[in-house]
Coordinates of C-alpha atoms and ligand atoms in Angstrom, one line a residue:
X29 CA 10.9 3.9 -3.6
X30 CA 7.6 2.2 -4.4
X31 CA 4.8 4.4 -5.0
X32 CA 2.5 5.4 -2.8
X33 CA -1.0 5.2 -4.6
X34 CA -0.7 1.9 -6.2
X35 CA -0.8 -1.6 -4.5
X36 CA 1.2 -4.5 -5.6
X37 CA -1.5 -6.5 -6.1
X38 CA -5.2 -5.9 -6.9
X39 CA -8.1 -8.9 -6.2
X40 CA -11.5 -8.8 -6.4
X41 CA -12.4 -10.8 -2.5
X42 CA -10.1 -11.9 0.6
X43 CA -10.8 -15.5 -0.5
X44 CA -8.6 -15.1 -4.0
X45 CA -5.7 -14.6 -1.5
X46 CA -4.5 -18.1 -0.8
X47 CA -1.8 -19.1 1.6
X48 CA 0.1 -20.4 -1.5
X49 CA -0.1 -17.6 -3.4
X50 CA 1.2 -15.6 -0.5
X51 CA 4.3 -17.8 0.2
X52 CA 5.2 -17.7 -3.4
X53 CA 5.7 -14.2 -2.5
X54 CA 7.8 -14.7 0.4
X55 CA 4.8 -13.6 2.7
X56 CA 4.3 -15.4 6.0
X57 CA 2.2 -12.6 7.5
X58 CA -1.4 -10.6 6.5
X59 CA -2.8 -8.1 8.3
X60 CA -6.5 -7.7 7.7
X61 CA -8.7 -4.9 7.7
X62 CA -12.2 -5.2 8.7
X63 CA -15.2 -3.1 7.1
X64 CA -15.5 -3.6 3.6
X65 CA -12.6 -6.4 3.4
X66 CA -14.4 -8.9 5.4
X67 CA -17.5 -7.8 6.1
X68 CA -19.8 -4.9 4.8
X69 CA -19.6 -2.1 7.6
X70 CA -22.7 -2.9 8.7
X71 CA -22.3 -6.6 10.1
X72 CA -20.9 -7.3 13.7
X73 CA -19.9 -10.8 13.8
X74 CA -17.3 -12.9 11.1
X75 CA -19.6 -15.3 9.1
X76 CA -18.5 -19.0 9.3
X77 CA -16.7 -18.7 5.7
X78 CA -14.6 -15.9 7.3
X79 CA -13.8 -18.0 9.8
X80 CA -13.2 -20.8 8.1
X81 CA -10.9 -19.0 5.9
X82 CA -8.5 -17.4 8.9
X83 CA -8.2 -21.1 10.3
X84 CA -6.7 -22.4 6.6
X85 CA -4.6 -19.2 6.7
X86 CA -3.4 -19.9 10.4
X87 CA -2.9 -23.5 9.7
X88 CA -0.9 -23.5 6.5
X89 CA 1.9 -21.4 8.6
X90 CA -0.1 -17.6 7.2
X91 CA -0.3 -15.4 10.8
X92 CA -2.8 -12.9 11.1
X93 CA -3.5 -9.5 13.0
X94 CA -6.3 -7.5 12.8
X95 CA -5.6 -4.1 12.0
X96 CA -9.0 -1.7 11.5
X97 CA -9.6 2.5 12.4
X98 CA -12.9 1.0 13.6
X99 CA -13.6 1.7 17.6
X100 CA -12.9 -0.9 20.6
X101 CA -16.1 -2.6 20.8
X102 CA -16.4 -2.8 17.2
X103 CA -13.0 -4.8 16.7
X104 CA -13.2 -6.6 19.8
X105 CA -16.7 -8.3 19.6
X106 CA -15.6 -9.1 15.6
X107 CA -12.5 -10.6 16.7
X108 CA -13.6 -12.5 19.5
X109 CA -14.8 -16.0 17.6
X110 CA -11.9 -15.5 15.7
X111 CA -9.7 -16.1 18.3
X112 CA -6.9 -13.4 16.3
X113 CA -4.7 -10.5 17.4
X114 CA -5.8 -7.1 17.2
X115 CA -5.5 -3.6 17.4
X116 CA -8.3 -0.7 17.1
X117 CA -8.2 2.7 16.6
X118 CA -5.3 1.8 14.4
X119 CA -5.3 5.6 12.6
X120 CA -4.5 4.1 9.2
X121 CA -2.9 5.8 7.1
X122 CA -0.3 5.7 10.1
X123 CA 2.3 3.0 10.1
X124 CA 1.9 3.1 14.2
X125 CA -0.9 0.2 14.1
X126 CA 0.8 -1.9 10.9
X127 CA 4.2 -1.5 13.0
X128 CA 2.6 -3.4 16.0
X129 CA 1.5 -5.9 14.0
X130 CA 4.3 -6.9 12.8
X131 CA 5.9 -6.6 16.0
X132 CA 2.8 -9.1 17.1
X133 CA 3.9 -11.8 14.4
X134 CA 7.8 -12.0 14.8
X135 CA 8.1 -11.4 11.4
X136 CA 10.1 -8.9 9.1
X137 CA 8.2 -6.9 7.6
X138 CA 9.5 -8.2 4.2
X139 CA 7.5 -10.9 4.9
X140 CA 4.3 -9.6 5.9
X141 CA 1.4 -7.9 3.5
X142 CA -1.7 -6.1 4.4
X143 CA -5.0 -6.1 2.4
X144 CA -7.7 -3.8 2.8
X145 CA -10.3 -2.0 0.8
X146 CA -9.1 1.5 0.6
X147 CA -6.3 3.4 -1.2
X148 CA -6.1 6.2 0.7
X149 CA -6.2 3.9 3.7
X150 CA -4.8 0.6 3.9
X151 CA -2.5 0.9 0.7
X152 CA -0.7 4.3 1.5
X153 CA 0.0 3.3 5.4
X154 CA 1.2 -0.3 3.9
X155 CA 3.5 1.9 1.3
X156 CA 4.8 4.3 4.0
X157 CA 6.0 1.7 6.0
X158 CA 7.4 -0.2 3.0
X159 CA 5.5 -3.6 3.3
X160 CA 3.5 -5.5 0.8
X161 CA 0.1 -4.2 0.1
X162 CA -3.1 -5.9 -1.6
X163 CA -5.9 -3.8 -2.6
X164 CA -9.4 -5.8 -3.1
X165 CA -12.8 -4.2 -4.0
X166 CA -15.3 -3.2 -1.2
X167 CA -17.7 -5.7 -0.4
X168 CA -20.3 -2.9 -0.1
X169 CA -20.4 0.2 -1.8
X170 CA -23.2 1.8 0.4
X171 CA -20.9 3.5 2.8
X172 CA -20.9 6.6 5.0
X173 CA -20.5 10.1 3.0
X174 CA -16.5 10.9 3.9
X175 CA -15.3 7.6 2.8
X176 CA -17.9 7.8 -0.9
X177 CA -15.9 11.0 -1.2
X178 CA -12.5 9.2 -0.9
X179 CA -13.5 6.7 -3.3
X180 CA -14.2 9.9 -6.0
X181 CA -10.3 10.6 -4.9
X182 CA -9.8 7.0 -5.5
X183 CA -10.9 6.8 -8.9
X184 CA -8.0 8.3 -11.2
X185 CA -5.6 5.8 -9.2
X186 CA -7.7 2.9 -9.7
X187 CA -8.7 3.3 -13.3
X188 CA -6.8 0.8 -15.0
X189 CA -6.5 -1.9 -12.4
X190 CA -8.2 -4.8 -13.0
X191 CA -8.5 -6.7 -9.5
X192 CA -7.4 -10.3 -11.1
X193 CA -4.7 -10.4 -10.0
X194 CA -4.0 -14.3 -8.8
X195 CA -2.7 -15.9 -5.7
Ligands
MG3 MG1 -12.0 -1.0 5.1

């Protein structure tokens, strides 16, 4: 059984995960979080080097879904010049929102990975529903109190990663 507090892969920014890198691993699908894996919390809309970046993804055969805890307008008004799939209120760490996802992309989900920017978060749901999960940094560290608590939480797990690793 893989374990549950460590990702199979650690990078330092979305844009080290190339759609190469991910079909070497036999990954045709990503599900992305939002706030601190795309943007910093605090910014609405996708820059154009966000959206750039889905497009390469979406062309080279990669499909996406969105898949944040963040609410309805949030998600919605980040997704829309994106043009991708979506679901909000996802309740990450349960597999409920991953699991529609991958029913979205008629994949298996041997083939699809999910990045995001928290442990406790995006790697344990990933884990629990056995799929393959990328940790990166946080864009921004200046985040609300409950989740600069779970990164204290975070710490022991993450203490000899090194967030290099290559795609
Ligand atoms: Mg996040």
């Amino acid at each position: 059984m893989k374990k549950l507090f460590k990702a199979d892969a650690y990078v330092s920014s979305i844009f080290e995960i190339t759609p190469e890198g991910l079909k070497k691993r036999g990954i045709y699908g990503l599900i992305l979080d939002i706030d601190n894996t795309l943007v910093a919390t605090h910014i609405k809309d996708p820059d154009a080097k966000i959206i750039k970046y889905i497009k390469s993804l979406n062309d080279s055969g990669i499909k996406t879904v969105i898949v944040s805890n963040a609410s309805k307008k949030r998600v919605e008004l980040f997704c829309e010049p994106l043009n991708i799939e979506y679901i909000f209120k996802a309740r990450k760490p349960l597999g409920g929102g991953f699991l529609k996802a991958i029913e979205k992309m008629c994949l298996p989900k041997e083939k699809v990975a999910i990045v995001g920017d928290q442990l406790f978060t995006d790697v344990l749901g990933g884990n629990l529903i056995g799929i393959h999960t990328i940790l990166l940094k946080p864009i921004d560290l200046n985040e609300p109190i409950p989740i600069r608590l779970k990164r204290i939480l975070e710490k022991p797990f993450l203490a000899k990663r090194h967030f290099q690793d290559k795609f």
